[in-house]
C-alpha positions as protocol buffer text, in pm:
chain_id: "A"
residue {
  index: 1
  type: MET
  ca { x: -1 y: 7 z: -11 }
}
residue {
  index: 2
  type: THR
  ca { x: 148 y: 347 z: -96 }
}
residue {
  index: 3
  type: THR
  ca { x: 184 y: 642 z: 149 }
}
residue {
  index: 4
  type: ALA
  ca { x: -108 y: 819 z: -24 }
}
residue {
  index: 5
  type: GLN
  ca { x: -315 y: 506 z: 23 }
}
residue {
  index: 6
  type: VAL
  ca { x: -234 y: 491 z: 382 }
}
residue {
  index: 7
  type: VAL
  ca { x: -325 y: 841 z: 437 }
}
residue {
  index: 8
  type: ARG
  ca { x: -668 y: 828 z: 239 }
}
residue {
  index: 9
  type: ARG
  ca { x: -774 y: 500 z: 416 }
}
residue {
  index: 10
  type: ILE
  ca { x: -717 y: 643 z: 767 }
}
residue {
  index: 11
  type: VAL
  ca { x: -910 y: 958 z: 668 }
}
residue {
  index: 12
  type: ALA
  ca { x: -1201 y: 764 z: 525 }
}
residue {
  index: 13
  type: ALA
  ca { x: -1202 y: 567 z: 856 }
}
residue {
  index: 14
  type: VAL
  ca { x: -1259 y: 873 z: 1046 }
}
residue {
  index: 15
  type: ASP
  ca { x: -1571 y: 964 z: 813 }
}
residue {
  index: 16
  type: PRO
  ca { x: -1526 y: 1357 z: 813 }
}
residue {
  index: 17
  type: PRO
  ca { x: -1865 y: 1522 z: 845 }
}
residue {
  index: 18
  type: ASP
  ca { x: -1774 y: 1775 z: 541 }
}
residue {
  index: 19
  type: PRO
  ca { x: -1521 y: 1804 z: 264 }
}
residue {
  index: 20
  type: GLN
  ca { x: -1349 y: 2100 z: 458 }
}
residue {
  index: 21
  type: ARG
  ca { x: -1282 y: 1887 z: 763 }
}
residue {
  index: 22
  type: ALA
  ca { x: -1166 y: 1594 z: 539 }
}
residue {
  index: 23
  type: ARG
  ca { x: -913 y: 1820 z: 376 }
}
residue {
  index: 24
  type: GLN
  ca { x: -794 y: 1946 z: 687 }
}
residue {
  index: 25
  type: LEU
  ca { x: -733 y: 1592 z: 833 }
}
residue {
  index: 26
  type: MET
  ca { x: -568 y: 1471 z: 504 }
}
residue {
  index: 27
  type: ARG
  ca { x: -294 y: 1761 z: 536 }
}
residue {
  index: 28
  type: LEU
  ca { x: -233 y: 1665 z: 873 }
}
residue {
  index: 29
  type: VAL
  ca { x: -218 y: 1294 z: 841 }
}
residue {
  index: 30
  type: ALA
  ca { x: -5 y: 1350 z: 516 }
}
residue {
  index: 31
  type: ARG
  ca { x: 234 y: 1563 z: 718 }
}
residue {
  index: 32
  type: LEU
  ca { x: 275 y: 1301 z: 974 }
}
residue {
  index: 33
  type: ALA
  ca { x: 314 y: 1024 z: 705 }
}
residue {
  index: 34
  type: ALA
  ca { x: 603 y: 1235 z: 516 }
}
residue {
  index: 35
  type: PHE
  ca { x: 775 y: 1281 z: 854 }
}
residue {
  index: 36
  type: VAL
  ca { x: 771 y: 898 z: 909 }
}
residue {
  index: 37
  type: TYR
  ca { x: 875 y: 805 z: 548 }
}
residue {
  index: 38
  type: ASN
  ca { x: 1165 y: 1062 z: 553 }
}
residue {
  index: 39
  type: ALA
  ca { x: 1278 y: 896 z: 870 }
}
residue {
  index: 40
  type: GLY
  ca { x: 1313 y: 566 z: 704 }
}
residue {
  index: 41
  type: ARG
  ca { x: 1009 y: 416 z: 875 }
}
residue {
  index: 42
  type: PRO
  ca { x: 731 y: 210 z: 721 }
}
residue {
  index: 43
  type: VAL
  ca { x: 425 y: 412 z: 652 }
}
residue {
  index: 44
  type: GLY
  ca { x: 138 y: 137 z: 750 }
}
residue {
  index: 45
  type: PHE
  ca { x: -215 y: 181 z: 827 }
}
residue {
  index: 46
  type: SER
  ca { x: -178 y: -2 z: 1164 }
}
residue {
  index: 47
  type: THR
  ca { x: 127 y: 185 z: 1264 }
}
residue {
  index: 48
  type: LEU
  ca { x: 100 y: 541 z: 1142 }
}
residue {
  index: 49
  type: LEU
  ca { x: -91 y: 677 z: 1432 }
}
residue {
  index: 50
  type: GLY
  ca { x: 119 y: 483 z: 1697 }
}
residue {
  index: 51
  type: THR
  ca { x: 164 y: 686 z: 2032 }
}
residue {
  index: 52
  type: GLU
  ca { x: 556 y: 714 z: 1985 }
}
residue {
  index: 53
  type: LEU
  ca { x: 527 y: 832 z: 1612 }
}
residue {
  index: 54
  type: ILE
  ca { x: 281 y: 1094 z: 1698 }
}
residue {
  index: 55
  type: ASP
  ca { x: 529 y: 1211 z: 1996 }
}
residue {
  index: 56
  type: ARG
  ca { x: 841 y: 1209 z: 1769 }
}
residue {
  index: 57
  type: PHE
  ca { x: 654 y: 1411 z: 1510 }
}
residue {
  index: 58
  type: CYS
  ca { x: 525 y: 1670 z: 1743 }
}
residue {
  index: 59
  type: GLU
  ca { x: 861 y: 1698 z: 1908 }
}
residue {
  index: 60
  type: SER
  ca { x: 1079 y: 1703 z: 1592 }
}
residue {
  index: 61
  type: GLY
  ca { x: 886 y: 1713 z: 1290 }
}
residue {
  index: 62
  type: CYS
  ca { x: 701 y: 2030 z: 1344 }
}
residue {
  index: 63
  type: GLY
  ca { x: 989 y: 2279 z: 1333 }
}
residue {
  index: 64
  type: GLY
  ca { x: 915 y: 2647 z: 1320 }
}
residue {
  index: 65
  type: LEU
  ca { x: 550 y: 2586 z: 1481 }
}
residue {
  index: 66
  type: ARG
  ca { x: 460 y: 2728 z: 1807 }
}
residue {
  index: 67
  type: ARG
  ca { x: 423 y: 2475 z: 2113 }
}
residue {
  index: 68
  type: SER
  ca { x: 51 y: 2535 z: 2118 }
}
residue {
  index: 69
  type: THR
  ca { x: 39 y: 2423 z: 1736 }
}
residue {
  index: 70
  type: ARG
  ca { x: 224 y: 2115 z: 1821 }
}
residue {
  index: 71
  type: GLU
  ca { x: 8 y: 2041 z: 2101 }
}
residue {
  index: 72
  type: GLN
  ca { x: -319 y: 2090 z: 1898 }
}
residue {
  index: 73
  type: PHE
  ca { x: -155 y: 1834 z: 1635 }
}
residue {
  index: 74
  type: ARG
  ca { x: -113 y: 1607 z: 1906 }
}
residue {
  index: 75
  type: ARG
  ca { x: -444 y: 1606 z: 2044 }
}
residue {
  index: 76
  type: GLU
  ca { x: -580 y: 1571 z: 1666 }
}
residue {
  index: 77
  type: LEU
  ca { x: -392 y: 1302 z: 1592 }
}
residue {
  index: 78
  type: GLU
  ca { x: -439 y: 1097 z: 1912 }
}
residue {
  index: 79
  type: ARG
  ca { x: -832 y: 1156 z: 1863 }
}
residue {
  index: 80
  type: LEU
  ca { x: -785 y: 1008 z: 1504 }
}
residue {
  index: 81
  type: ALA
  ca { x: -580 y: 728 z: 1666 }
}
residue {
  index: 82
  type: ARG
  ca { x: -871 y: 635 z: 1912 }
}
residue {
  index: 83
  type: ILE
  ca { x: -1134 y: 641 z: 1620 }
}
residue {
  index: 84
  type: VAL
  ca { x: -907 y: 447 z: 1377 }
}
residue {
  index: 85
  type: TYR
  ca { x: -780 y: 196 z: 1625 }
}
residue {
  index: 86
  type: GLY
  ca { x: -1070 y: 172 z: 1868 }
}
residue {
  index: 87
  type: SER
  ca { x: -1058 y: 232 z: 2248 }
}
residue {
  index: 88
  type: SER
  ca { x: -794 y: -33 z: 2305 }
}
residue {
  index: 89
  type: GLY
  ca { x: -559 y: 218 z: 2111 }
}
residue {
  index: 90
  type: GLN
  ca { x: -274 y: 119 z: 1901 }
}
residue {
  index: 91
  type: ALA
  ca { x: -157 y: -240 z: 1955 }
}
residue {
  index: 92
  type: GLY
  ca { x: 215 y: -313 z: 2027 }
}
residue {
  index: 93
  type: LEU
  ca { x: 498 y: -97 z: 2175 }
}
residue {
  index: 94
  type: TRP
  ca { x: 684 y: 143 z: 1950 }
}
residue {
  index: 95
  type: VAL
  ca { x: 1033 y: 124 z: 2088 }
}
residue {
  index: 96
  type: SER
  ca { x: 1209 y: 465 z: 2068 }
}
residue {
  index: 97
  type: SER
  ca { x: 1541 y: 541 z: 2145 }
}
residue {
  index: 98
  type: ARG
  ca { x: 1433 y: 886 z: 2254 }
}
residue {
  index: 99
  type: TRP
  ca { x: 1297 y: 700 z: 2583 }
}
residue {
  index: 100
  type: ARG
  ca { x: 1560 y: 460 z: 2647 }
}
residue {
  index: 101
  type: PRO
  ca { x: 1683 y: 555 z: 3019 }
}
residue {
  index: 102
  type: TYR
  ca { x: 2055 y: 647 z: 3065 }
}
residue {
  index: 103
  type: THR
  ca { x: 2272 y: 405 z: 3257 }
}
residue {
  index: 104
  type: ALA
  ca { x: 2441 y: 522 z: 3556 }
}
residue {
  index: 105
  type: VAL
  ca { x: 2772 y: 546 z: 3357 }
}
residue {
  index: 106
  type: GLU
  ca { x: 2584 y: 759 z: 3098 }
}
residue {
  index: 107
  type: LEU
  ca { x: 2465 y: 989 z: 3378 }
}
residue {
  index: 108
  type: THR
  ca { x: 2805 y: 1038 z: 3509 }
}
residue {
  index: 109
  type: ALA
  ca { x: 2932 y: 1115 z: 3179 }
}
residue {
  index: 110
  type: LEU
  ca { x: 2637 y: 1377 z: 3121 }
}
residue {
  index: 111
  type: TRP
  ca { x: 2750 y: 1556 z: 3441 }
}
residue {
  index: 112
  type: TRP
  ca { x: 3116 y: 1582 z: 3372 }
}
residue {
  index: 113
  type: CYS
  ca { x: 3027 y: 1680 z: 3031 }
}
residue {
  index: 114
  type: ALA
  ca { x: 2821 y: 1973 z: 3203 }
}
residue {
  index: 115
  type: THR
  ca { x: 3117 y: 2093 z: 3401 }
}
residue {
  index: 116
  type: GLY
  ca { x: 3338 y: 2084 z: 3096 }
}
residue {
  index: 117
  type: GLN
  ca { x: 3137 y: 2343 z: 2875 }
}
residue {
  index: 118
  type: ARG
  ca { x: 3326 y: 2620 z: 2755 }
}
residue {
  index: 119
  type: THR
  ca { x: 3106 y: 2893 z: 2900 }
}
residue {
  index: 120
  type: GLU
  ca { x: 2975 y: 2927 z: 3249 }
}
residue {
  index: 121
  type: GLN
  ca { x: 2614 y: 2973 z: 3092 }
}
residue {
  index: 122
  type: LEU
  ca { x: 2631 y: 2645 z: 2904 }
}
residue {
  index: 123
  type: LYS
  ca { x: 2779 y: 2474 z: 3215 }
}
residue {
  index: 124
  type: ARG
  ca { x: 2495 y: 2616 z: 3437 }
}
residue {
  index: 125
  type: GLY
  ca { x: 2222 y: 2527 z: 3160 }
}
residue {
  index: 126
  type: HIS
  ca { x: 2354 y: 2176 z: 3123 }
}
residue {
  index: 127
  type: ARG
  ca { x: 2352 y: 2122 z: 3504 }
}
residue {
  index: 128
  type: MET
  ca { x: 2013 y: 2246 z: 3543 }
}
residue {
  index: 129
  type: LEU
  ca { x: 1886 y: 2018 z: 3267 }
}
residue {
  index: 130
  type: LEU
  ca { x: 2015 y: 1721 z: 3454 }
}
residue {
  index: 131
  type: CYS
  ca { x: 1892 y: 1847 z: 3771 }
}
residue {
  index: 132
  type: LEU
  ca { x: 1535 y: 1922 z: 3665 }
}
residue {
  index: 133
  type: GLY
  ca { x: 1503 y: 1670 z: 3414 }
}
residue {
  index: 134
  type: TYR
  ca { x: 1641 y: 1361 z: 3603 }
}
residue {
  index: 135
  type: GLY
  ca { x: 1666 y: 1502 z: 3957 }
}
residue {
  index: 136
  type: CYS
  ca { x: 1282 y: 1621 z: 3957 }
}
residue {
  index: 137
  type: GLY
  ca { x: 1163 y: 1422 z: 3678 }
}
residue {
  index: 138
  type: LEU
  ca { x: 1019 y: 1724 z: 3474 }
}
residue {
  index: 139
  type: PRO
  ca { x: 944 y: 1733 z: 3105 }
}
residue {
  index: 140
  type: THR
  ca { x: 1066 y: 2010 z: 2904 }
}
residue {
  index: 141
  type: ARG
  ca { x: 748 y: 2214 z: 2890 }
}
residue {
  index: 142
  type: ARG
  ca { x: 768 y: 2262 z: 3274 }
}
residue {
  index: 143
  type: ILE
  ca { x: 1146 y: 2315 z: 3304 }
}
residue {
  index: 144
  type: VAL
  ca { x: 1123 y: 2617 z: 3101 }
}
residue {
  index: 145
  type: ASP
  ca { x: 830 y: 2766 z: 3304 }
}
residue {
  index: 146
  type: LEU
  ca { x: 984 y: 2732 z: 3657 }
}
residue {
  index: 147
  type: ARG
  ca { x: 1088 y: 3014 z: 3857 }
}
residue {
  index: 148
  type: VAL
  ca { x: 1330 y: 3046 z: 4183 }
}
residue {
  index: 149
  type: CYS
  ca { x: 1021 y: 3131 z: 4369 }
}
residue {
  index: 150
  type: ASP
  ca { x: 869 y: 2807 z: 4294 }
}
residue {
  index: 151
  type: VAL
  ca { x: 1137 y: 2600 z: 4489 }
}
residue {
  index: 152
  type: ARG
  ca { x: 1071 y: 2540 z: 4839 }
}
residue {
  index: 153
  type: SER
  ca { x: 1310 y: 2362 z: 5094 }
}
residue {
  index: 154
  type: ALA
  ca { x: 1180 y: 2219 z: 5408 }
}
residue {
  index: 155
  type: ALA
  ca { x: 1416 y: 2300 z: 5701 }
}
residue {
  index: 156
  type: GLU
  ca { x: 1311 y: 1991 z: 5894 }
}
residue {
  index: 157
  type: ASP
  ca { x: 1423 y: 1733 z: 5660 }
}
residue {
  index: 158
  type: GLY
  ca { x: 1589 y: 1875 z: 5357 }
}
residue {
  index: 159
  type: THR
  ca { x: 1320 y: 1780 z: 5120 }
}
residue {
  index: 160
  type: VAL
  ca { x: 1300 y: 2017 z: 4819 }
}
residue {
  index: 161
  type: ARG
  ca { x: 956 y: 2059 z: 4642 }
}
residue {
  index: 162
  type: LEU
  ca { x: 886 y: 2249 z: 4313 }
}
residue {
  index: 163
  type: ASP
  ca { x: 524 y: 2392 z: 4289 }
}
residue {
  index: 164
  type: LEU
  ca { x: 393 y: 2332 z: 3951 }
}
residue {
  index: 165
  type: PRO
  ca { x: 126 y: 2541 z: 3763 }
}
residue {
  index: 166
  type: GLY
  ca { x: -214 y: 2400 z: 3699 }
}
residue {
  index: 167
  type: GLY
  ca { x: -280 y: 2272 z: 4050 }
}
residue {
  index: 168
  type: SER
  ca { x: -34 y: 1965 z: 3999 }
}
residue {
  index: 169
  type: ALA
  ca { x: 95 y: 1817 z: 4300 }
}
residue {
  index: 170
  type: PRO
  ca { x: 448 y: 1961 z: 4388 }
}
residue {
  index: 171
  type: ALA
  ca { x: 757 y: 1814 z: 4229 }
}
residue {
  index: 172
  type: VAL
  ca { x: 986 y: 1619 z: 4479 }
}
residue {
  index: 173
  type: CYS
  ca { x: 1344 y: 1616 z: 4401 }
}
residue {
  index: 174
  type: LEU
  ca { x: 1541 y: 1310 z: 4443 }
}
residue {
  index: 175
  type: HIS
  ca { x: 1810 y: 1250 z: 4714 }
}
residue {
  index: 176
  type: GLY
  ca { x: 2159 y: 1366 z: 4597 }
}
residue {
  index: 177
  type: TRP
  ca { x: 2003 y: 1621 z: 4359 }
}
residue {
  index: 178
  type: GLU
  ca { x: 1860 y: 1851 z: 4642 }
}
residue {
  index: 179
  type: ASP
  ca { x: 2195 y: 2028 z: 4730 }
}
residue {
  index: 180
  type: VAL
  ca { x: 2257 y: 2053 z: 4349 }
}
residue {
  index: 181
  type: LEU
  ca { x: 1954 y: 2263 z: 4297 }
}
residue {
  index: 182
  type: ARG
  ca { x: 1989 y: 2470 z: 4616 }
}
residue {
  index: 183
  type: ALA
  ca { x: 2344 y: 2553 z: 4519 }
}
residue {
  index: 184
  type: GLU
  ca { x: 2225 y: 2641 z: 4161 }
}
residue {
  index: 185
  type: ILE
  ca { x: 1959 y: 2894 z: 4270 }
}
residue {
  index: 186
  type: THR
  ca { x: 2185 y: 3044 z: 4524 }
}
residue {
  index: 187
  type: GLY
  ca { x: 2221 y: 3431 z: 4473 }
}
residue {
  index: 188
  type: MET
  ca { x: 1937 y: 3429 z: 4214 }
}
residue {
  index: 189
  type: ARG
  ca { x: 1637 y: 3656 z: 4246 }
}
residue {
  index: 190
  type: PRO
  ca { x: 1283 y: 3512 z: 4320 }
}
residue {
  index: 191
  type: GLN
  ca { x: 1129 y: 3592 z: 3980 }
}
residue {
  index: 192
  type: GLU
  ca { x: 1425 y: 3439 z: 3763 }
}
residue {
  index: 193
  type: TYR
  ca { x: 1360 y: 3157 z: 3572 }
}
residue {
  index: 194
  type: LEU
  ca { x: 1561 y: 2843 z: 3676 }
}
residue {
  index: 195
  type: PHE
  ca { x: 1652 y: 2743 z: 3326 }
}
residue {
  index: 196
  type: GLN
  ca { x: 1801 y: 2996 z: 3091 }
}
residue {
  index: 197
  type: PRO
  ca { x: 1692 y: 3287 z: 3312 }
}
residue {
  index: 198
  type: GLY
  ca { x: 1812 y: 3558 z: 3061 }
}
residue {
  index: 199
  type: ARG
  ca { x: 1571 y: 3451 z: 2786 }
}
residue {
  index: 200
  type: ALA
  ca { x: 1236 y: 3635 z: 2799 }
}
residue {
  index: 201
  type: ARG
  ca { x: 1063 y: 3417 z: 2520 }
}
residue {
  index: 202
  type: ARG
  ca { x: 984 y: 3096 z: 2703 }
}
residue {
  index: 203
  type: THR
  ca { x: 927 y: 2781 z: 2457 }
}
residue {
  index: 204
  type: SER
  ca { x: 1074 y: 2427 z: 2438 }
}
residue {
  index: 205
  type: ALA
  ca { x: 1322 y: 2567 z: 2176 }
}
residue {
  index: 206
  type: LEU
  ca { x: 1524 y: 2694 z: 2467 }
}
residue {
  index: 207
  type: VAL
  ca { x: 1620 y: 2326 z: 2541 }
}
residue {
  index: 208
  type: SER
  ca { x: 1725 y: 2228 z: 2209 }
}
residue {
  index: 209
  type: GLU
  ca { x: 1911 y: 2527 z: 2139 }
}
residue {
  index: 210
  type: LEU
  ca { x: 2117 y: 2505 z: 2446 }
}
residue {
  index: 211
  type: VAL
  ca { x: 2178 y: 2127 z: 2370 }
}
residue {
  index: 212
  type: ARG
  ca { x: 2303 y: 2209 z: 2034 }
}
residue {
  index: 213
  type: ARG
  ca { x: 2547 y: 2445 z: 2151 }
}
residue {
  index: 214
  type: CYS
  ca { x: 2678 y: 2199 z: 2412 }
}
residue {
  index: 215
  type: GLU
  ca { x: 2978 y: 1966 z: 2329 }
}
residue {
  index: 216
  type: HIS
  ca { x: 2928 y: 1606 z: 2397 }
}
residue {
  index: 217
  type: THR
  ca { x: 3249 y: 1440 z: 2293 }
}
residue {
  index: 218
  type: ASP
  ca { x: 3257 y: 1175 z: 2569 }
}
residue {
  index: 219
  type: ALA
  ca { x: 2889 y: 1160 z: 2679 }
}
residue {
  index: 220
  type: PRO
  ca { x: 2576 y: 1043 z: 2509 }
}
residue {
  index: 221
  type: PRO
  ca { x: 2351 y: 1324 z: 2355 }
}
residue {
  index: 222
  type: LEU
  ca { x: 2144 y: 1501 z: 2618 }
}
residue {
  index: 223
  type: LEU
  ca { x: 1769 y: 1436 z: 2570 }
}
residue {
  index: 224
  type: VAL
  ca { x: 1510 y: 1551 z: 2838 }
}
residue {
  index: 225
  type: SER
  ca { x: 1288 y: 1276 z: 2738 }
}
residue {
  index: 226
  type: ARG
  ca { x: 1552 y: 1000 z: 2833 }
}
residue {
  index: 227
  type: LEU
  ca { x: 1627 y: 1204 z: 3150 }
}
residue {
  index: 228
  type: HIS
  ca { x: 1252 y: 1175 z: 3250 }
}
residue {
  index: 229
  type: ALA
  ca { x: 1247 y: 810 z: 3123 }
}
residue {
  index: 230
  type: THR
  ca { x: 1565 y: 737 z: 3375 }
}
residue {
  index: 231
  type: TRP
  ca { x: 1368 y: 911 z: 3671 }
}
residue {
  index: 232
  type: PHE
  ca { x: 1068 y: 731 z: 3609 }
}
residue {
  index: 233
  type: THR
  ca { x: 1237 y: 386 z: 3572 }
}
residue {
  index: 234
  type: ASP
  ca { x: 1453 y: 434 z: 3878 }
}
residue {
  index: 235
  type: LEU
  ca { x: 1162 y: 519 z: 4095 }
}
residue {
  index: 236
  type: LEU
  ca { x: 946 y: 226 z: 3938 }
}
residue {
  index: 237
  type: LEU
  ca { x: 1241 y: -31 z: 4015 }
}
residue {
  index: 238
  type: ALA
  ca { x: 1284 y: 102 z: 4375 }
}
residue {
  index: 239
  type: ARG
  ca { x: 903 y: -1 z: 4412 }
}
residue {
  index: 240
  type: THR
  ca { x: 752 y: 379 z: 4479 }
}
residue {
  index: 241
  type: PRO
  ca { x: 383 y: 330 z: 4430 }
}
residue {
  index: 242
  type: PHE
  ca { x: 275 y: 398 z: 4085 }
}
residue {
  index: 243
  type: THR
  ca { x: 10 y: 646 z: 4203 }
}
residue {
  index: 244
  type: SER
  ca { x: 284 y: 866 z: 4369 }
}
residue {
  index: 245
  type: ILE
  ca { x: 485 y: 871 z: 4037 }
}
residue {
  index: 246
  type: ALA
  ca { x: 160 y: 938 z: 3850 }
}
residue {
  index: 247
  type: ALA
  ca { x: 82 y: 1247 z: 4072 }
}
residue {
  index: 248
  type: GLN
  ca { x: 430 y: 1399 z: 4011 }
}
residue {
  index: 249
  type: CYS
  ca { x: 377 y: 1335 z: 3630 }
}
residue {
  index: 250
  type: GLY
  ca { x: 60 y: 1549 z: 3639 }
}
residue {
  index: 251
  type: SER
  ca { x: -185 y: 1286 z: 3564 }
}
residue {
  index: 252
  type: GLY
  ca { x: -247 y: 887 z: 3547 }
}
residue {
  index: 253
  type: GLU
  ca { x: -284 y: 913 z: 3166 }
}
residue {
  index: 254
  type: LEU
  ca { x: 64 y: 1099 z: 3119 }
}
residue {
  index: 255
  type: ALA
  ca { x: 236 y: 825 z: 3366 }
}
residue {
  index: 256
  type: LEU
  ca { x: 86 y: 538 z: 3161 }
}
residue {
  index: 257
  type: LYS
  ca { x: 227 y: 702 z: 2839 }
}
residue {
  index: 258
  type: THR
  ca { x: 565 y: 708 z: 3004 }
}
residue {
  index: 259
  type: LEU
  ca { x: 500 y: 354 z: 3124 }
}
residue {
  index: 260
  type: ALA
  ca { x: 455 y: 240 z: 2764 }
}
residue {
  index: 261
  type: ARG
  ca { x: 764 y: 403 z: 2656 }
}
residue {
  index: 262
  type: VAL
  ca { x: 1009 y: 263 z: 2894 }
}
residue {
  index: 263
  type: LEU
  ca { x: 836 y: -74 z: 2936 }
}
residue {
  index: 264
  type: PRO
  ca { x: 1066 y: -231 z: 2624 }
}
residue {
  index: 265
  type: TYR
  ca { x: 1381 y: -109 z: 2836 }
}
residue {
  index: 266
  type: LEU
  ca { x: 1275 y: -264 z: 3180 }
}
residue {
  index: 267
  type: PRO
  ca { x: 1503 y: -553 z: 3311 }
}
residue {
  index: 268
  type: GLU
  ca { x: 1348 y: -891 z: 3294 }
}
residue {
  index: 269
  type: ALA
  ca { x: 1264 y: -1030 z: 3649 }
}
residue {
  index: 270
  type: ASP
  ca { x: 1456 y: -1326 z: 3778 }
}
residue {
  index: 271
  type: PRO
  ca { x: 1195 y: -1629 z: 3745 }
}
residue {
  index: 272
  type: GLY
  ca { x: 1216 y: -1746 z: 4091 }
}
residue {
  index: 273
  type: ARG
  ca { x: 1191 y: -1395 z: 4227 }
}
residue {
  index: 274
  type: ALA
  ca { x: 901 y: -1308 z: 3987 }
}
residue {
  index: 275
  type: ALA
  ca { x: 691 y: -1634 z: 4082 }
}
residue {
  index: 276
  type: LEU
  ca { x: 759 y: -1551 z: 4467 }
}
residue {
  index: 277
  type: LEU
  ca { x: 637 y: -1198 z: 4416 }
}
residue {
  index: 278
  type: LEU
  ca { x: 355 y: -1308 z: 4206 }
}
residue {
  index: 279
  type: ARG
  ca { x: 223 y: -1544 z: 4460 }
}
residue {
  index: 280
  type: GLY
  ca { x: 129 y: -1260 z: 4692 }
}
residue {
  index: 281
  type: PRO
  ca { x: 192 y: -1229 z: 5073 }
}
residue {
  index: 282
  type: ALA
  ca { x: 126 y: -1526 z: 5268 }
}
residue {
  index: 283
  type: PRO
  ca { x: -228 y: -1531 z: 5418 }
}
residue {
  index: 284
  type: GLN
  ca { x: -231 y: -1470 z: 5778 }
}
residue {
  index: 285
  type: PRO
  ca { x: -493 y: -1681 z: 6012 }
}
residue {
  index: 286
  type: PRO
  ca { x: -778 y: -1470 z: 6172 }
}
residue {
  index: 287
  type: ALA
  ca { x: -712 y: -1361 z: 6532 }
}
residue {
  index: 288
  type: SER
  ca { x: -968 y: -1577 z: 6654 }
}
residue {
  index: 289
  type: HIS
  ca { x: -788 y: -1876 z: 6545 }
}
residue {
  index: 290
  type: LEU
  ca { x: -460 y: -1790 z: 6733 }
}
residue {
  index: 291
  type: PRO
  ca { x: -412 y: -1936 z: 7078 }
}
residue {
  index: 292
  type: ASP
  ca { x: -432 y: -1765 z: 7401 }
}
residue {
  index: 293
  type: VAL
  ca { x: -66 y: -1781 z: 7500 }
}
residue {
  index: 294
  type: ARG
  ca { x: -154 y: -1654 z: 7874 }
}
residue {
  index: 295
  type: ARG
  ca { x: -403 y: -1917 z: 7908 }
}
residue {
  index: 296
  type: LEU
  ca { x: -169 y: -2193 z: 7793 }
}
residue {
  index: 297
  type: GLU
  ca { x: 91 y: -2073 z: 8026 }
}
residue {
  index: 298
  type: GLU
  ca { x: -162 y: -2071 z: 8318 }
}
residue {
  index: 299
  type: ARG
  ca { x: -268 y: -2451 z: 8229 }
}
residue {
  index: 300
  type: THR
  ca { x: 109 y: -2576 z: 8228 }
}
residue {
  index: 301
  type: GLY
  ca { x: 204 y: -2381 z: 8556 }
}
residue {
  index: 302
  type: THR
  ca { x: 458 y: -2167 z: 8393 }
}
residue {
  index: 303
  type: LEU
  ca { x: 321 y: -1838 z: 8539 }
}
């Protein structure tokens, strides 16, 4: 099936209400199909509206467009996917290297890479991305909007929280990154932005611009999506309740999307350990069936 046939089949499955709406959908799906084709991926009816493809298209295939426009494209394509593929969504997982968690060695290399940048601005920006992306588990759209006044440090236990817009639960900084964040904001004014404070226009392009200017000779490319995936995976493997992780992600839906992205990279469980865990906790006998130890001692004369 050709690319054009795939696009027409998807739009026909949606059954647009009028020709104008059909043309709008055709242009959007064709743009997605062209992006997938140019990336060397197969353009198929059952895969084109996959979650990972939509994410990659909205992140890197819409250059020059405002963030609001990209988010509008994302919502439109996700709605099409629900209609075309049904309520169960796209079958299967799309393995994307953009969501592969960093190893501990790679994180160390990224930190030393940050300290070796040629200017203080690049050093600080690189460190702040590591701190907010991995240390606090934040995506790009939240990193660029946070200010110094959003950071709250508890004197009693040293916990660092970041107030997020939109009524979301505060983001909690990981152990080991709390002192890093406190050191980075020392001497800054309350209304200054945490990341790239000298830039007035706040868009996700601030992150990609800084990464392009950084040198990564001995470290992997710095991607906020991979930092977020590493934060998510580390907490998951530490058996942090999924509901707690979802609260910091902003919603259960976003957490489930991240889970789908990182699931192919999670280590396989040891079969013996997995069998033990899958049995669940051992049942406890009801309290009424337990012997009264005091009466037994009285009968045997041990008291």
